[in-house]
Amino acid sequence: MAEQPRGIQRSLHSFSSRAAGAAGDNRRVRWVRSRLPRLLLLALFVVGIVLPAIYLIEAALSTNLPTAPVNAWTLDNLRRVYTTRQFLVPMRTTALFALSCAVITTAIGFGLATLYRRAVPYGAGLLRGSLMAPLFISPLVSTVGWVSLAAPNAGLLNILLAKAGLPTVNVVSVPGAVFVLCVYFAPYAFVFASDAIDRIGEDVYEAAEVVGSGGWRTSLRITMPLLSPALLSSFVLVFVLSSEMYSVPSVLTAPSGHYVLSNVIFSLTTSFPLDYNGAAAAGTLLLIVATLGLWVHMRATRAQGRFATDTGKAVRTGPREAGTRARVLSTVVMWIYVLISLILPLLGVILRSVVPFFSNNLSWHMFTAANYRAVTHDPAVSQALANSLKLAGASLVVAVIIGGLVAYSTVRNAGPLSKVVLFLANLPLGLPGTILALGLVWAYIGTPVYDSIYILAIAIFCGWLPIVVRVVQTAVLQSSPELENAADVVGSSLWRRMRTVAVPQLRTSLVMGAILAFVFAMNEISAAAILSTGNTATLSVLIYQYMQDGQYGYAAALALGQCVVIAVVAGLLLLGASSGRRRKEKKVPETSTPALGRTEATPERLVGTAV
């Protein structure tokens, strides 16, 4: 074979090199294009979550602020926090407070779930919705209601008890704060326990009856071991949430001199002399507790697989037939809980908002709308309402976009990058609001974001993101990618596949995530109390300030208005989601068969997934 001329060889080599380079460039372009959404999310989380956490740790280990020109490393801040009485006493109070809340709440949730599943109450649907309702009410609003009812010498309930010759109660105390938080967190424990009970097949109890096991023995030897992962998850989650709670202890325990760690952190950052480094060092304890608690929670959740009772054959897992007496008892007990957790606090808020003060001579002529008139004429209220609606509205929109994008992209594209993005999206669960606020202050000081409503928006966004991601992620896992693959085969673009296939499948979960984000943004107080100023204060911050000033009538009127806004927006979103689902069901032919193994994404189930 004749040798090719050297010029032709050089041309062929140059052409092949360019072709290989073009192929390599195309591969890099395709690699970046396929990962572009996750890369953008990664950059967003680094700026909004990782950077504040780094600044927080740096402040705890520095002699000055992280932004100061002169600084040095030191362990004095940590040594002072973990060895002096100024911090050790609040640490002990925080530990006892959170431990009491976790134990009592888990016991209440287990009892309610057992009654609900084993002795089905009358009106079970209405009761379940009423049991979940406290999740959508701020604990600060519940505190306003219970202070109006059970404050010493002034609460309406105490006035009635005193007239009847019965002993009065004092909610402005450590036991009172534990009571308010246990009532508020009980729905979390109820969801964990009720879902775990649902997974226990009736054949397990039937086998116990065959061998002669009684009710107590069955509960101790079968039910409790099977429910132990769920109960541990509930205990850990409530312990973490209670340890970082700021608003309720500030109102109910601080007046008696019992301060928790979040109160100390807030005081160090707002009262003279300011001690940001000490606050950051104290925040490391909450960070450690939250991180360890969430690690245990994740391990307990994964451990549920070892306690599974589902089998390949059909097993009845629904509620057992209960007698009339058991159902009546279950109904009465659960309505008593609804009365305590929902009806009485709201009644206290309503009554306190229409009277100037509570006294032993309370009569009908004292009822007035003066508190509402004063609140509506307060310029700070209109500014706070506008700020809350802006933040909550933005959270609602961003929840659908960012939360949905995180859940969808990480589930549909498995790999190391997806794991990193998902880890960073869940990282705020281990960052209490007060700690995240401190990190954001140093991360954005000297920028236009600092001292503006945008820094508060970042804190709220980081707070609700893990919950929304978990809600949407579960729905993505339950939806099959077959329709999306079919749309890809026929040449549909990514935007069209998302708009016509993915979003309609995830409609209910996206709406529920938007509702949770809206509620969280409206109720946020921990980070807002540190980051907000006179121009960026929200309704929750203003309610707290009213209570600190002793203006409980104004606080009650504003709290009731906040509840109305949340109820209206949540109701409209749920109505839109349900109407969209009904229109979708009408389009389905009558001969179609539902997919096997598909679980309907109802709002109650999605709330349970979130916790």
Coordinates of C-alpha atoms in Angstrom, one line a residue:
M1 CA 0.0 0.0 0.0
A2 CA 1.4 3.3 -1.1
E3 CA 2.4 5.6 1.7
Q4 CA 0.3 8.8 2.0
P5 CA 2.0 12.1 1.4
R6 CA 3.1 13.8 4.6
G7 CA 0.8 16.8 4.0
I8 CA -2.2 14.6 3.9
Q9 CA -1.2 12.8 7.1
R10 CA -0.8 16.1 8.8
S11 CA -4.3 17.2 7.6
L12 CA -5.8 13.9 8.8
H13 CA -4.1 14.1 12.2
S14 CA -5.3 17.7 12.6
F15 CA -8.8 16.8 11.6
S16 CA -8.9 13.9 14.0
S17 CA -7.5 16.1 16.8
R18 CA -10.2 18.7 16.2
A19 CA -12.8 16.0 16.1
A20 CA -11.6 14.5 19.4
G21 CA -11.4 18.0 20.9
A22 CA -15.0 18.8 19.7
A23 CA -16.2 15.4 21.1
G24 CA -14.5 16.2 24.4
D25 CA -16.0 19.7 24.5
N26 CA -19.4 18.2 23.8
R27 CA -19.0 15.7 26.6
R28 CA -18.1 18.6 29.0
V29 CA -21.0 20.6 27.8
R30 CA -23.4 17.7 28.3
W31 CA -21.9 17.0 31.7
V32 CA -22.3 20.6 32.8
R33 CA -25.8 20.9 31.3
S34 CA -27.0 17.7 33.0
R35 CA -25.7 18.9 36.3
L36 CA -26.4 22.6 36.0
P37 CA -29.5 22.8 38.3
R38 CA -27.7 20.9 41.0
L39 CA -24.5 23.0 40.6
L40 CA -26.6 26.2 41.0
L41 CA -28.3 24.7 44.0
L42 CA -24.9 23.8 45.5
A43 CA -23.7 27.4 45.0
L44 CA -26.9 28.8 46.6
F45 CA -26.5 26.5 49.7
V46 CA -22.9 27.3 50.1
V47 CA -23.6 31.1 50.2
G48 CA -26.8 30.8 52.3
I49 CA -26.0 27.9 54.7
V50 CA -22.3 26.8 54.7
L51 CA -20.8 30.3 54.9
P52 CA -22.8 31.4 58.0
A53 CA -21.9 28.2 59.7
I54 CA -18.2 28.7 59.0
Y55 CA -18.4 32.3 60.4
L56 CA -20.2 31.0 63.5
I57 CA -17.4 28.5 64.3
E58 CA -14.7 31.1 63.5
A59 CA -16.4 33.6 65.9
A60 CA -16.4 31.0 68.7
L61 CA -12.7 30.4 68.2
S62 CA -11.6 34.1 67.8
T63 CA -10.7 37.0 70.1
N64 CA -12.7 39.4 67.9
L65 CA -15.5 39.5 65.4
P66 CA -14.8 37.5 62.2
T67 CA -14.9 40.7 60.1
A68 CA -12.5 42.6 62.4
P69 CA -9.1 43.6 60.8
V70 CA -7.2 42.3 63.8
N71 CA -8.0 38.8 65.1
A72 CA -6.4 35.8 66.7
W73 CA -7.4 32.2 67.5
T74 CA -8.3 31.3 71.1
L75 CA -10.2 28.8 73.2
D76 CA -11.1 31.2 75.9
N77 CA -14.7 31.7 74.6
L78 CA -15.4 27.9 74.7
R79 CA -13.7 27.6 78.1
R80 CA -15.8 30.4 79.5
V81 CA -19.0 28.8 78.1
Y82 CA -18.4 25.3 79.3
T83 CA -16.9 26.1 82.7
T84 CA -18.6 29.2 84.2
R85 CA -21.9 29.5 86.0
Q86 CA -23.2 32.2 83.7
F87 CA -23.7 29.5 81.0
L88 CA -23.8 26.2 83.0
V89 CA -27.0 27.1 84.8
P90 CA -28.9 27.9 81.5
M91 CA -27.4 24.7 80.1
R92 CA -28.9 22.7 82.9
T93 CA -32.2 24.4 82.6
T94 CA -32.3 23.8 78.9
A95 CA -31.5 20.1 79.3
L96 CA -34.2 19.6 82.0
F97 CA -36.7 21.6 80.0
A98 CA -36.1 19.8 76.7
L99 CA -35.9 16.4 78.4
S100 CA -39.3 17.0 80.2
C101 CA -40.9 18.1 76.9
A102 CA -39.6 15.1 75.0
V103 CA -40.7 12.5 77.5
I104 CA -44.1 13.9 78.1
T105 CA -44.8 14.7 74.5
T106 CA -43.8 11.2 73.3
A107 CA -46.1 9.7 76.0
I108 CA -49.0 11.9 74.9
G109 CA -48.5 11.1 71.2
F110 CA -48.2 7.4 71.9
G111 CA -51.4 7.4 73.9
L112 CA -53.4 9.4 71.4
A113 CA -52.1 7.2 68.5
T114 CA -53.0 4.0 70.3
L115 CA -56.5 5.3 71.0
Y116 CA -57.0 6.5 67.5
R117 CA -55.8 3.3 65.8
R118 CA -57.0 0.6 68.2
A119 CA -60.3 2.2 69.4
V120 CA -61.3 4.3 66.4
P121 CA -63.2 7.4 67.7
Y122 CA -66.4 8.7 66.2
G123 CA -65.7 11.4 63.7
A124 CA -62.2 10.1 63.1
G125 CA -61.5 12.3 60.1
L126 CA -62.5 15.5 61.9
L127 CA -60.5 14.5 65.0
R128 CA -57.4 13.8 63.0
G129 CA -57.6 17.2 61.3
S130 CA -58.2 18.9 64.7
L131 CA -55.2 17.0 66.2
M132 CA -52.9 18.3 63.4
A133 CA -54.2 21.9 63.6
P134 CA -51.8 23.1 66.3
L135 CA -48.9 22.5 63.9
F136 CA -50.2 25.5 61.9
I137 CA -50.5 27.8 64.9
S138 CA -47.4 29.5 66.3
P139 CA -46.3 28.4 69.8
L140 CA -46.2 32.2 70.6
V141 CA -49.9 32.4 69.8
S142 CA -50.6 29.5 72.0
T143 CA -48.6 31.2 74.7
V144 CA -50.7 34.4 74.4
G145 CA -53.8 32.3 74.8
W146 CA -52.6 30.4 77.9
V147 CA -51.3 33.6 79.5
S148 CA -54.7 35.1 79.0
L149 CA -56.3 32.0 80.7
A150 CA -53.8 30.9 83.4
A151 CA -51.7 33.9 84.3
P152 CA -51.5 34.2 88.1
N153 CA -54.2 36.5 89.6
A154 CA -55.2 37.7 86.1
G155 CA -56.0 34.8 83.9
L156 CA -59.7 34.2 83.1
L157 CA -59.5 30.5 84.0
N158 CA -57.9 31.4 87.3
I159 CA -60.6 33.9 88.0
L160 CA -63.3 31.2 87.4
L161 CA -61.4 28.7 89.5
A162 CA -61.0 31.2 92.4
K163 CA -64.8 32.0 92.3
A164 CA -65.5 28.2 92.4
G165 CA -63.2 27.8 95.4
L166 CA -60.8 25.6 93.5
P167 CA -57.0 25.9 93.4
T168 CA -55.6 28.1 90.6
V169 CA -52.8 27.4 88.2
N170 CA -49.7 29.4 87.1
V171 CA -48.7 29.0 83.5
V172 CA -45.9 31.7 83.8
S173 CA -43.4 29.1 85.2
V174 CA -41.2 26.3 84.0
P175 CA -44.0 23.6 84.3
G176 CA -46.3 26.0 82.4
A177 CA -43.8 26.4 79.6
V178 CA -43.3 22.6 79.5
F179 CA -47.1 22.2 79.3
V180 CA -47.5 24.7 76.4
L181 CA -44.7 23.1 74.4
C182 CA -46.0 19.5 75.1
V183 CA -49.4 20.4 73.8
Y184 CA -47.9 22.1 70.7
F185 CA -45.4 19.3 69.9
A186 CA -47.8 16.4 70.6
P187 CA -49.0 16.2 66.9
Y188 CA -45.4 15.4 65.9
A189 CA -45.3 12.4 68.2
F190 CA -48.8 11.4 67.2
V191 CA -47.8 11.2 63.5
F192 CA -44.7 9.1 64.3
A193 CA -46.6 6.7 66.6
S194 CA -49.8 6.4 64.4
D195 CA -47.9 5.6 61.3
A196 CA -45.8 3.0 63.1
I197 CA -48.9 1.4 64.5
D198 CA -50.4 1.3 61.0
R199 CA -47.5 -0.9 59.9
I200 CA -48.1 -3.6 62.5
G201 CA -50.1 -6.5 61.0
E202 CA -53.1 -7.9 62.9
D203 CA -51.6 -11.4 62.6
V204 CA -49.0 -10.3 65.2
Y205 CA -51.7 -9.6 67.8
E206 CA -53.7 -12.7 66.8
A207 CA -50.6 -14.9 67.4
A208 CA -50.2 -13.3 70.8
E209 CA -53.8 -14.1 71.7
V210 CA -53.4 -17.7 70.6
V211 CA -50.5 -18.2 73.1
G212 CA -52.6 -16.6 75.8
S213 CA -50.8 -13.2 76.1
G214 CA -52.9 -10.5 77.8
G215 CA -53.3 -6.9 76.9
W216 CA -50.5 -5.5 79.1
R217 CA -48.1 -8.4 78.2
T218 CA -48.8 -7.8 74.5
S219 CA -48.1 -4.1 74.8
L220 CA -44.8 -4.6 76.7
R221 CA -43.5 -7.5 74.7
I222 CA -44.8 -6.8 71.2
T223 CA -46.2 -3.3 70.7
M224 CA -43.5 -1.3 72.5
P225 CA -40.5 -3.1 70.8
L226 CA -42.1 -2.6 67.4
L227 CA -42.7 1.1 68.1
S228 CA -39.4 1.8 69.6
P229 CA -37.7 3.3 66.5
A230 CA -40.7 5.7 66.0
L231 CA -40.8 6.6 69.7
L232 CA -37.1 7.3 69.7
S233 CA -37.5 9.5 66.6
S234 CA -40.2 11.4 68.3
F235 CA -38.3 11.8 71.5
V236 CA -35.1 13.1 69.7
L237 CA -37.0 15.5 67.4
V238 CA -39.0 17.1 70.2
F239 CA -35.8 17.3 72.4
V240 CA -33.9 19.1 69.7
L241 CA -36.8 21.5 68.9
S242 CA -37.4 22.2 72.6
S243 CA -33.7 22.9 73.3
E244 CA -33.6 25.6 70.7
M245 CA -37.0 27.1 71.5
Y246 CA -36.8 30.9 72.2
S247 CA -40.2 32.5 72.3
V248 CA -42.1 30.4 74.9
P249 CA -39.3 30.3 77.5
S250 CA -38.8 34.1 77.1
V251 CA -42.4 34.7 78.1
L252 CA -43.1 32.0 80.6
T253 CA -39.8 31.1 82.3
A254 CA -37.6 34.2 82.1
P255 CA -39.8 36.3 84.4
S256 CA -39.1 33.8 87.2
G257 CA -35.4 33.9 86.6
H258 CA -35.1 30.5 84.7
Y259 CA -33.3 31.3 81.5
V260 CA -32.6 28.8 78.8
L261 CA -29.6 28.9 76.5
S262 CA -31.4 30.6 73.6
N263 CA -32.4 33.4 76.0
V264 CA -28.7 33.9 77.0
I265 CA -27.6 34.0 73.3
F266 CA -30.3 36.6 72.5
S267 CA -29.3 38.7 75.5
L268 CA -25.6 38.6 74.6
T269 CA -26.3 39.9 71.1
T270 CA -28.9 42.6 71.9
S271 CA -28.0 43.9 75.4
F272 CA -25.0 46.0 76.5
P273 CA -22.2 44.9 76.8
L274 CA -22.5 43.0 73.5
D275 CA -20.6 39.7 73.5
Y276 CA -20.9 38.1 70.0
N277 CA -18.0 35.7 70.5
G278 CA -19.5 34.4 73.7
A279 CA -22.9 34.0 72.0
A280 CA -21.2 32.1 69.1
A281 CA -19.4 29.8 71.6
A282 CA -22.7 29.2 73.5
G283 CA -24.3 28.4 70.1
T284 CA -21.9 25.6 69.5
L285 CA -23.6 23.6 72.2
L286 CA -27.0 23.9 70.6
L287 CA -25.3 23.1 67.3
I288 CA -23.8 19.9 68.8
V289 CA -27.0 18.9 70.4
A290 CA -29.1 19.5 67.3
T291 CA -26.6 17.6 65.1
L292 CA -26.3 14.6 67.4
G293 CA -30.0 14.5 67.8
L294 CA -30.7 14.6 64.1
W295 CA -28.1 11.9 63.6
V296 CA -29.8 9.7 66.1
H297 CA -33.2 10.5 64.5
M298 CA -31.9 9.4 61.1
R299 CA -30.4 6.2 62.5
A300 CA -33.7 5.4 64.3
T301 CA -35.6 6.0 61.1
R302 CA -33.4 3.7 59.1
A303 CA -33.6 1.1 62.0
Q304 CA -37.3 0.7 61.4
G305 CA -36.5 -1.8 58.6
R306 CA -35.4 -4.3 61.3
F307 CA -38.8 -4.0 63.0
A308 CA -40.9 -4.4 59.8
T309 CA -44.0 -6.6 60.1
D310 CA -45.1 -6.4 56.4
T311 CA -44.9 -9.6 54.5
G312 CA -45.3 -10.7 50.9
K313 CA -48.8 -12.1 51.6
A314 CA -51.8 -9.9 52.3
V315 CA -52.0 -8.9 55.9
R316 CA -54.8 -6.8 57.4
T317 CA -53.2 -3.7 59.0
G318 CA -56.3 -1.6 59.5
P319 CA -57.9 -0.9 62.9
R320 CA -59.4 -3.8 64.8
E321 CA -63.0 -3.9 65.6
A322 CA -63.5 -2.0 68.9
G323 CA -66.5 -2.0 71.2
T324 CA -68.8 0.9 71.7
R325 CA -67.4 1.6 75.2
A326 CA -63.8 1.8 73.9
R327 CA -64.8 4.0 71.0
V328 CA -66.7 6.4 73.3
L329 CA -63.7 6.6 75.6
S330 CA -61.4 7.2 72.7
T331 CA -63.6 10.0 71.4
V332 CA -63.9 11.7 74.8
V333 CA -60.2 11.6 75.5
M334 CA -59.2 12.9 72.1
W335 CA -61.7 15.7 72.2
I336 CA -60.4 16.7 75.6
Y337 CA -56.9 17.0 74.0
V338 CA -58.3 19.1 71.2
L339 CA -60.0 21.3 73.8
I340 CA -56.7 21.8 75.6
S341 CA -54.4 22.2 72.5
L342 CA -56.6 24.1 70.2
I343 CA -59.9 25.4 71.5
L344 CA -58.9 26.8 74.8
P345 CA -55.8 28.8 73.6
L346 CA -57.8 30.3 70.7
L347 CA -60.6 31.1 73.1
G348 CA -58.1 32.8 75.4
V349 CA -56.7 34.8 72.5
I350 CA -60.2 35.9 71.4
L351 CA -61.3 36.9 74.9
R352 CA -58.1 38.7 75.8
S353 CA -58.4 40.7 72.5
V354 CA -61.8 42.1 73.4
V355 CA -61.3 43.2 77.0
P356 CA -58.8 45.9 78.2
F357 CA -57.8 43.7 81.2
F358 CA -59.0 40.6 83.2
S359 CA -60.3 41.2 86.7
N360 CA -62.5 39.5 89.2
N361 CA -65.4 41.7 88.1
L362 CA -65.4 40.7 84.5
S363 CA -68.7 41.5 82.9
W364 CA -70.3 42.0 79.4
H365 CA -70.0 45.8 79.4
M366 CA -66.1 45.4 79.4
F367 CA -66.1 43.8 76.0
T368 CA -64.7 46.3 73.5
A369 CA -62.9 46.6 70.2
A370 CA -60.4 49.1 71.6
N371 CA -57.4 46.7 71.2
Y372 CA -58.2 46.1 67.6
R373 CA -58.6 49.9 66.9
A374 CA -55.2 50.5 68.7
V375 CA -53.5 47.8 66.7
T376 CA -54.9 48.9 63.3
H377 CA -53.8 52.5 64.0
D378 CA -50.3 51.5 65.0
P379 CA -47.9 52.2 62.1
A380 CA -45.6 49.4 63.3
V381 CA -48.4 46.9 62.7
S382 CA -49.0 47.9 59.1
Q383 CA -45.2 47.7 58.4
A384 CA -44.9 44.3 60.2
L385 CA -47.9 43.0 58.2
A386 CA -46.4 44.1 54.9
N387 CA -43.0 42.5 55.9
S388 CA -44.7 39.2 56.9
L389 CA -46.7 39.0 53.8
K390 CA -43.7 39.8 51.6
L391 CA -41.5 37.1 53.4
A392 CA -44.3 34.5 53.5
G393 CA -45.3 35.2 49.9
A394 CA -41.7 34.9 48.7
S395 CA -41.3 31.7 50.8
L396 CA -44.4 30.2 49.2
V397 CA -43.1 30.8 45.7
V398 CA -39.5 29.8 46.4
A399 CA -40.7 26.7 48.2
V400 CA -42.3 25.5 45.0
I401 CA -39.3 26.3 42.9
I402 CA -36.2 25.5 45.1
G403 CA -37.8 22.8 47.3
G404 CA -39.2 21.1 44.3
L405 CA -36.0 21.4 42.2
V406 CA -33.9 20.0 45.1
A407 CA -36.2 17.0 45.6
Y408 CA -36.7 16.2 41.9
S409 CA -33.1 16.6 40.8
T410 CA -31.6 14.6 43.6
V411 CA -34.1 11.7 43.3
R412 CA -34.0 11.5 39.5
N413 CA -30.2 11.9 39.3
A414 CA -28.4 9.7 41.8
G415 CA -24.7 10.3 42.5
P416 CA -22.2 12.1 44.7
L417 CA -23.3 15.6 43.6
S418 CA -26.9 14.8 44.5
K419 CA -25.9 13.5 47.9
V420 CA -23.9 16.7 48.6
V421 CA -26.9 18.9 47.6
L422 CA -29.3 16.9 49.6
F423 CA -27.0 17.0 52.7
L424 CA -26.7 20.8 52.5
A425 CA -30.4 21.2 52.0
N426 CA -31.0 19.3 55.2
L427 CA -28.2 21.0 57.1
P428 CA -30.4 23.8 58.6
L429 CA -32.1 21.1 60.7
G430 CA -29.0 21.1 62.8
L431 CA -28.8 24.9 62.9
P432 CA -31.2 26.5 65.4
G433 CA -32.7 29.8 64.4
T434 CA -30.7 31.9 66.8
I435 CA -27.4 30.3 65.7
L436 CA -28.2 30.7 62.0
A437 CA -29.0 34.3 62.6
L438 CA -25.6 35.0 64.2
G439 CA -23.8 33.4 61.3
L440 CA -25.8 35.4 58.8
V441 CA -24.9 38.6 60.6
W442 CA -21.2 38.1 60.1
A443 CA -21.5 36.6 56.6
Y444 CA -23.3 39.6 55.2
I445 CA -22.2 42.5 57.4
G446 CA -20.9 45.3 55.2
T447 CA -23.1 44.2 52.3
P448 CA -26.4 45.6 51.1
V449 CA -28.1 42.4 52.4
Y450 CA -27.2 43.3 56.0
D451 CA -29.8 45.3 58.0
S452 CA -32.4 44.6 55.3
I453 CA -35.4 42.4 54.9
Y454 CA -33.3 40.1 52.6
I455 CA -31.1 38.7 55.4
L456 CA -34.3 37.8 57.2
A457 CA -35.6 36.1 54.0
I458 CA -32.4 34.0 53.8
A459 CA -32.9 32.9 57.4
I460 CA -36.5 31.9 56.8
F461 CA -35.6 30.2 53.5
C462 CA -33.0 28.1 55.3
G463 CA -35.4 27.2 58.1
W464 CA -38.2 25.8 56.0
L465 CA -36.2 24.3 53.2
P466 CA -35.5 20.8 54.8
I467 CA -39.2 20.3 55.6
V468 CA -40.4 21.2 52.0
V469 CA -37.6 19.0 50.5
R470 CA -38.8 16.0 52.5
V471 CA -42.4 16.5 51.5
V472 CA -41.7 16.8 47.8
Q473 CA -39.0 14.1 47.9
T474 CA -41.4 11.5 49.2
A475 CA -43.8 12.3 46.4
V476 CA -41.1 12.1 43.7
L477 CA -40.1 8.7 45.1
Q478 CA -43.7 7.5 44.8
S479 CA -44.0 8.7 41.2
S480 CA -42.8 6.6 38.4
P481 CA -40.3 8.2 35.9
E482 CA -41.9 6.2 33.0
L483 CA -44.0 9.1 31.7
E484 CA -41.1 11.5 31.8
N485 CA -38.9 8.9 29.9
A486 CA -41.7 8.6 27.3
A487 CA -41.8 12.3 26.9
D488 CA -38.1 12.4 26.5
V489 CA -38.2 9.7 23.8
V490 CA -40.7 11.7 21.7
G491 CA -38.4 14.8 21.9
S492 CA -40.0 16.9 24.6
S493 CA -37.7 19.5 26.1
L494 CA -36.8 19.5 29.8
W495 CA -39.0 22.6 30.4
R496 CA -42.0 20.9 28.7
R497 CA -41.5 17.6 30.6
M498 CA -41.4 19.5 33.9
R499 CA -44.5 21.6 33.0
T500 CA -46.7 18.8 31.5
V501 CA -45.6 15.7 33.3
A502 CA -43.6 16.2 36.6
V503 CA -45.4 19.2 38.1
P504 CA -48.9 17.7 37.6
Q505 CA -47.8 14.5 39.3
L506 CA -46.4 16.5 42.3
R507 CA -49.2 19.0 42.5
T508 CA -50.4 18.1 46.0
S509 CA -47.0 17.8 47.5
L510 CA -45.9 21.1 46.0
V511 CA -49.0 22.8 47.4
M512 CA -48.4 21.3 50.8
G513 CA -44.8 22.4 50.8
A514 CA -45.9 25.9 49.9
I515 CA -48.4 25.9 52.8
L516 CA -45.8 24.8 55.2
A517 CA -43.3 27.4 54.0
F518 CA -45.9 30.1 54.3
V519 CA -46.9 29.0 57.8
F520 CA -43.2 28.8 58.9
A521 CA -42.4 32.3 57.5
M522 CA -45.4 33.8 59.2
N523 CA -44.6 32.2 62.6
E524 CA -40.8 32.5 62.6
I525 CA -39.5 34.3 65.7
S526 CA -36.1 32.8 66.7
A527 CA -34.0 34.2 63.9
A528 CA -36.4 37.2 63.3
A529 CA -35.9 38.5 66.8
I530 CA -32.1 38.8 66.2
L531 CA -32.1 39.9 62.6
S532 CA -35.1 42.2 62.4
T533 CA -35.0 46.0 62.9
G534 CA -37.7 48.6 63.2
N535 CA -38.3 48.6 59.5
T536 CA -38.0 44.8 59.0
A537 CA -40.0 43.5 62.1
T538 CA -42.6 40.9 61.4
L539 CA -45.9 40.1 63.0
S540 CA -44.4 37.5 65.3
V541 CA -41.7 39.9 66.5
L542 CA -44.2 42.6 67.1
I543 CA -46.5 40.2 69.1
Y544 CA -43.4 39.2 71.2
Q545 CA -42.6 42.9 71.8
Y546 CA -46.2 43.6 72.9
M547 CA -46.0 40.8 75.4
Q548 CA -42.6 42.0 76.7
D549 CA -44.2 45.4 77.2
G550 CA -47.1 43.9 79.1
Q551 CA -49.7 44.9 76.4
Y552 CA -51.3 41.5 76.2
G553 CA -54.5 42.9 74.7
Y554 CA -52.6 44.2 71.7
A555 CA -50.7 41.0 71.4
A556 CA -53.9 38.9 71.5
A557 CA -55.6 41.1 68.8
L558 CA -52.5 40.9 66.5
A559 CA -52.1 37.1 67.2
L560 CA -55.7 36.5 66.1
G561 CA -55.2 38.5 63.0
Q562 CA -52.1 36.5 62.2
C563 CA -54.1 33.2 62.6
V564 CA -56.8 34.5 60.3
V565 CA -54.2 35.4 57.6
I566 CA -52.6 31.9 57.8
A567 CA -56.0 30.2 57.8
V568 CA -57.2 32.1 54.7
V569 CA -54.1 31.6 52.6
A570 CA -53.8 27.9 53.6
G571 CA -57.5 27.3 52.9
L572 CA -57.2 28.9 49.4
L573 CA -54.2 26.9 48.6
L574 CA -55.8 23.6 49.7
L575 CA -59.0 24.5 47.8
G576 CA -57.0 25.1 44.7
A577 CA -55.1 21.8 45.1
S578 CA -58.3 19.8 45.7
S579 CA -60.1 21.4 42.7
G580 CA -57.2 20.7 40.5
R581 CA -57.1 17.1 41.7
R582 CA -60.9 16.7 41.0
R583 CA -60.4 18.1 37.5
K584 CA -57.6 15.6 36.9
E585 CA -59.8 12.7 38.2
K586 CA -62.6 13.6 35.8
K587 CA -60.3 13.3 32.9
V588 CA -59.3 9.7 33.8
P589 CA -61.4 7.1 31.9
E590 CA -63.7 4.9 34.0
T591 CA -62.0 1.8 32.7
S592 CA -58.5 2.8 33.9
T593 CA -56.9 0.9 36.8
P594 CA -55.0 2.7 39.5
A595 CA -51.3 1.9 39.8
L596 CA -50.6 -0.9 42.3
G597 CA -48.7 0.2 45.4
R598 CA -49.4 3.9 44.9
T599 CA -50.2 5.8 48.1
E600 CA -52.4 8.9 47.8
A601 CA -50.5 12.0 48.8
T602 CA -53.1 13.5 51.1
P603 CA -52.3 16.7 53.2
E604 CA -52.3 14.7 56.4
R605 CA -49.9 12.1 55.1
L606 CA -47.6 14.9 53.7
V607 CA -47.5 16.7 57.1
G608 CA -46.5 13.4 58.6
T609 CA -43.8 13.0 56.1
A610 CA -42.5 16.5 56.9
V611 CA -42.0 15.7 60.6

